[in-house]
Amino acid sequence: MLKLNLADFSLEHFMAHYWQQKPVVIRQGFEHFADLISPNELAGLACEEEVESRLVYKDAGQWQAEVGPFESYARFGDEGWTLVVQAVNHWSPEVAALVPPFSFIPKWRFDDVMISYATPGGGVGPHIDLYDVFICQGSGRRHWRVGDRGDHRQFAAHAALLHTDPFEAIIDVELLPGDILYIPPGFPHDGVSLEKSMSFSVGFRGKSACDMLSGLADHVIDKELGKALLSDPGRPIHQHQGQINARDFAMIKAQLQGLLDNDALMADFAGSFLSRTKCALDLQALEEPLDAADMANTLREQDLLRTGGLRCFYVDETVTQGVCHIDGERFEFGAALQATVRVLCDNDSLSHAMLKTGLQDPEFARQLSAWVNAGYWYFQD
Ligand code: SIN
Ligand code: CO
């Protein structure tokens, strides 16, 4: 199991002084780190339709980017290009093993593990990200420069590449296998491979109020909520026809605020919205479906593993009724299953002992076997 080694500082120190605040290099954050996937396997994944990938290179000094799937890489030559593959934790359990060491940050903030394979001189160019990233260096060496937050101009170096102007470095390092570079949102950075190299980026993304409101609008439409029309009995005589006066403005805001103040509605929305994945999951449905009894028996022999990238959350507000949110859907198992729901959402691997109470509940046992049949959880063999 991979263990994060913060050497000079504690997790508390990291969270208080660096997280979301400033970049830092963690030398040998993963001791004896070896690539969790080979360059060939990564290149193979980028040939698949469902996998998001892009290849970035320069042609006659001009930045170019092509999106996958790719058929071959021969035309790109031996240097100056980078292959970036998104959400590799969804496709490779070995890569998904890079996520648990970062469990000091909740899963709802986690985005994905992006991997890049770069040839000498390859990089994606100077840019600014909107997410926190732990760039874990695999094989080979990469030169990284990170600038300070500031008013950096951004421009499209290519239709698919948002770059930033050259910047002064506050960090200028060569990362070696096992080193980690943490970069919060807003800090310009640029990595250039010094030789063939792999880097594994564990990304965390916060949503904007705009993302949340647009998701909330979809939620209330889907669930047919918030349909009551504004009503104003007892309205005083209005003096100025064109005016939305302070009293009316307060009433308009209160209508919307009523939705935001509805904790049960907001808990359902937040849980479901945040448990949706951005990239496809590798769901391998069972050829021979198990019924609840078969599933419980198999679980006595082997643990169930959560498929990479599957998002499972509960909200304090509603977990007391056994509510959880799995891949964008809400499930309610009742107050007696509160502890089971917590176990289900808090662990990547589930044993019979952990699910014992839940398995005695026919509805939970049925739902768990439905999830296993659909590939959301799987038995290793
Ligand atoms: C890379 O790994 O090449 C790009 C990672 C990044 O800068 O976000
Ligand atoms: Co970046």
mmCIF file of C-alpha atoms in Angstrom, residues 239-374:
data_model
loop_
_atom_site.group_PDB
_atom_site.id
_atom_site.type_symbol
_atom_site.label_atom_id
_atom_site.label_comp_id
_atom_site.label_asym_id
_atom_site.label_seq_id
_atom_site.Cartn_x
_atom_site.Cartn_y
_atom_site.Cartn_z
ATOM 1 C CA GLN A 239 -46.834 53.927 -5.923
ATOM 2 C CA HIS A 240 -44.418 53.666 -8.868
ATOM 3 C CA GLN A 241 -45.358 51.222 -11.648
ATOM 4 C CA GLY A 242 -41.810 50.695 -12.844
ATOM 5 C CA GLN A 243 -40.349 50.055 -9.408
ATOM 6 C CA ILE A 244 -39.367 46.744 -7.836
ATOM 7 C CA ASN A 245 -39.328 48.137 -4.341
ATOM 8 C CA ALA A 246 -37.254 46.901 -1.412
ATOM 9 C CA ARG A 247 -40.146 44.896 0.048
ATOM 10 C CA ASP A 248 -40.769 43.127 -3.285
ATOM 11 C CA PHE A 249 -37.059 42.529 -3.850
ATOM 12 C CA ALA A 250 -36.865 40.901 -0.416
ATOM 13 C CA MET A 251 -39.855 38.698 -1.328
ATOM 14 C CA ILE A 252 -38.236 37.630 -4.635
ATOM 15 C CA LYS A 253 -35.013 36.723 -2.824
ATOM 16 C CA ALA A 254 -36.964 34.916 -0.064
ATOM 17 C CA GLN A 255 -38.625 32.678 -2.669
ATOM 18 C CA LEU A 256 -35.226 31.436 -3.831
ATOM 19 C CA GLN A 257 -33.743 31.468 -0.334
ATOM 20 C CA GLY A 258 -36.550 29.114 0.704
ATOM 21 C CA LEU A 259 -35.006 26.428 -1.538
ATOM 22 C CA LEU A 260 -31.502 27.017 -0.184
ATOM 23 C CA ASP A 261 -32.799 26.921 3.401
ATOM 24 C CA ASN A 262 -34.496 23.572 2.825
ATOM 25 C CA ASP A 263 -31.767 21.325 4.285
ATOM 26 C CA ALA A 264 -33.388 18.060 3.200
ATOM 27 C CA LEU A 265 -33.670 19.293 -0.398
ATOM 28 C CA MET A 266 -30.123 20.692 -0.380
ATOM 29 C CA ALA A 267 -28.684 17.510 1.167
ATOM 30 C CA ASP A 268 -30.319 15.408 -1.572
ATOM 31 C CA PHE A 269 -29.110 17.772 -4.243
ATOM 32 C CA ALA A 270 -25.530 18.072 -2.903
ATOM 33 C CA GLY A 271 -25.156 14.319 -2.356
ATOM 34 C CA SER A 272 -26.506 13.377 -5.771
ATOM 35 C CA PHE A 273 -24.784 16.158 -7.704
ATOM 36 C CA LEU A 274 -21.365 15.641 -6.121
ATOM 37 C CA SER A 275 -21.518 11.851 -6.498
ATOM 38 C CA ARG A 276 -21.791 12.117 -10.299
ATOM 39 C CA THR A 277 -18.633 11.321 -12.237
ATOM 40 C CA LYS A 278 -17.284 13.559 -14.950
ATOM 41 C CA CYS A 279 -15.630 10.706 -16.855
ATOM 42 C CA ALA A 280 -17.031 7.274 -17.741
ATOM 43 C CA LEU A 281 -16.709 4.414 -15.238
ATOM 44 C CA ASP A 282 -15.363 1.024 -16.257
ATOM 45 C CA LEU A 283 -18.520 -0.888 -15.275
ATOM 46 C CA GLN A 284 -18.161 -4.587 -15.998
ATOM 47 C CA ALA A 285 -21.597 -6.117 -15.573
ATOM 48 C CA LEU A 286 -21.554 -9.747 -14.416
ATOM 49 C CA GLU A 287 -22.335 -12.256 -17.165
ATOM 50 C CA GLU A 288 -24.025 -14.474 -14.608
ATOM 51 C CA PRO A 289 -25.907 -12.199 -12.206
ATOM 52 C CA LEU A 290 -25.865 -13.076 -8.505
ATOM 53 C CA ASP A 291 -28.947 -13.003 -6.314
ATOM 54 C CA ALA A 292 -28.728 -11.519 -2.820
ATOM 55 C CA ALA A 293 -27.992 -14.873 -1.164
ATOM 56 C CA ASP A 294 -25.206 -15.799 -3.659
ATOM 57 C CA MET A 295 -23.690 -12.382 -3.203
ATOM 58 C CA ALA A 296 -23.679 -12.649 0.612
ATOM 59 C CA ASN A 297 -22.100 -16.116 0.383
ATOM 60 C CA THR A 298 -19.360 -14.966 -1.980
ATOM 61 C CA LEU A 299 -18.718 -12.047 0.347
ATOM 62 C CA ARG A 300 -17.866 -14.516 3.117
ATOM 63 C CA GLU A 301 -14.934 -15.622 0.967
ATOM 64 C CA GLN A 302 -13.791 -12.456 -0.753
ATOM 65 C CA ASP A 303 -14.048 -8.738 -0.187
ATOM 66 C CA LEU A 304 -15.986 -6.482 -2.504
ATOM 67 C CA LEU A 305 -13.973 -3.753 -4.195
ATOM 68 C CA ARG A 306 -15.428 -0.453 -5.329
ATOM 69 C CA THR A 307 -14.862 0.204 -9.009
ATOM 70 C CA GLY A 308 -12.305 2.992 -9.584
ATOM 71 C CA GLY A 309 -13.799 6.473 -9.661
ATOM 72 C CA LEU A 310 -17.226 5.458 -8.275
ATOM 73 C CA ARG A 311 -18.385 8.250 -5.968
ATOM 74 C CA CYS A 312 -20.400 7.300 -2.850
ATOM 75 C CA PHE A 313 -21.414 9.903 -0.281
ATOM 76 C CA TYR A 314 -23.684 10.485 2.668
ATOM 77 C CA VAL A 315 -24.620 13.842 4.116
ATOM 78 C CA ASP A 316 -24.736 14.278 7.917
ATOM 79 C CA GLU A 317 -28.151 15.869 7.518
ATOM 80 C CA THR A 318 -29.802 12.706 6.093
ATOM 81 C CA VAL A 319 -27.528 9.759 6.908
ATOM 82 C CA THR A 320 -29.572 9.300 10.075
ATOM 83 C CA GLN A 321 -32.320 7.951 7.768
ATOM 84 C CA GLY A 322 -29.840 5.680 6.004
ATOM 85 C CA VAL A 323 -29.626 7.909 2.920
ATOM 86 C CA CYS A 324 -26.643 7.692 0.576
ATOM 87 C CA HIS A 325 -25.812 8.897 -2.902
ATOM 88 C CA ILE A 326 -24.133 6.549 -5.341
ATOM 89 C CA ASP A 327 -23.087 7.740 -8.786
ATOM 90 C CA GLY A 328 -25.665 10.537 -8.843
ATOM 91 C CA GLU A 329 -28.563 8.495 -7.433
ATOM 92 C CA ARG A 330 -30.200 8.705 -3.990
ATOM 93 C CA PHE A 331 -30.867 5.555 -1.962
ATOM 94 C CA GLU A 332 -32.678 5.383 1.385
ATOM 95 C CA PHE A 333 -32.309 2.289 3.552
ATOM 96 C CA GLY A 334 -33.809 3.491 6.853
ATOM 97 C CA ALA A 335 -32.387 4.615 10.188
ATOM 98 C CA ALA A 336 -31.289 1.099 11.247
ATOM 99 C CA LEU A 337 -28.833 0.995 8.324
ATOM 100 C CA GLN A 338 -27.100 4.261 9.118
ATOM 101 C CA ALA A 339 -23.856 2.530 10.109
ATOM 102 C CA THR A 340 -23.922 0.306 6.995
ATOM 103 C CA VAL A 341 -24.375 3.323 4.755
ATOM 104 C CA ARG A 342 -21.375 5.015 6.367
ATOM 105 C CA VAL A 343 -19.232 1.892 5.916
ATOM 106 C CA LEU A 344 -20.318 1.585 2.277
ATOM 107 C CA CYS A 345 -19.349 5.163 1.481
ATOM 108 C CA ASP A 346 -16.199 5.420 3.598
ATOM 109 C CA ASN A 347 -14.371 2.321 2.333
ATOM 110 C CA ASP A 348 -12.995 1.164 -1.010
ATOM 111 C CA SER A 349 -12.995 -2.460 0.102
ATOM 112 C CA LEU A 350 -15.892 -4.145 1.956
ATOM 113 C CA SER A 351 -15.837 -7.371 3.933
ATOM 114 C CA HIS A 352 -18.745 -9.546 5.083
ATOM 115 C CA ALA A 353 -18.116 -8.455 8.674
ATOM 116 C CA MET A 354 -18.339 -4.768 7.700
ATOM 117 C CA LEU A 355 -21.698 -5.266 5.959
ATOM 118 C CA LYS A 356 -23.185 -7.825 8.346
ATOM 119 C CA THR A 357 -26.096 -5.681 9.583
ATOM 120 C CA GLY A 358 -26.874 -4.483 6.073
ATOM 121 C CA LEU A 359 -26.921 -7.999 4.640
ATOM 122 C CA GLN A 360 -29.685 -8.929 7.097
ATOM 123 C CA ASP A 361 -31.868 -6.263 5.509
ATOM 124 C CA PRO A 362 -33.500 -7.693 2.356
ATOM 125 C CA GLU A 363 -33.699 -4.343 0.575
ATOM 126 C CA PHE A 364 -30.053 -3.497 1.209
ATOM 127 C CA ALA A 365 -28.918 -7.020 0.239
ATOM 128 C CA ARG A 366 -30.969 -6.809 -2.977
ATOM 129 C CA GLN A 367 -29.573 -3.392 -3.863
ATOM 130 C CA LEU A 368 -25.993 -4.459 -3.126
ATOM 131 C CA SER A 369 -26.352 -7.464 -5.428
ATOM 132 C CA ALA A 370 -27.854 -5.174 -8.105
ATOM 133 C CA TRP A 371 -24.776 -2.922 -7.774
ATOM 134 C CA VAL A 372 -22.448 -5.919 -7.993
ATOM 135 C CA ASN A 373 -24.326 -7.277 -11.032
ATOM 136 C CA ALA A 374 -23.991 -3.902 -12.742
#
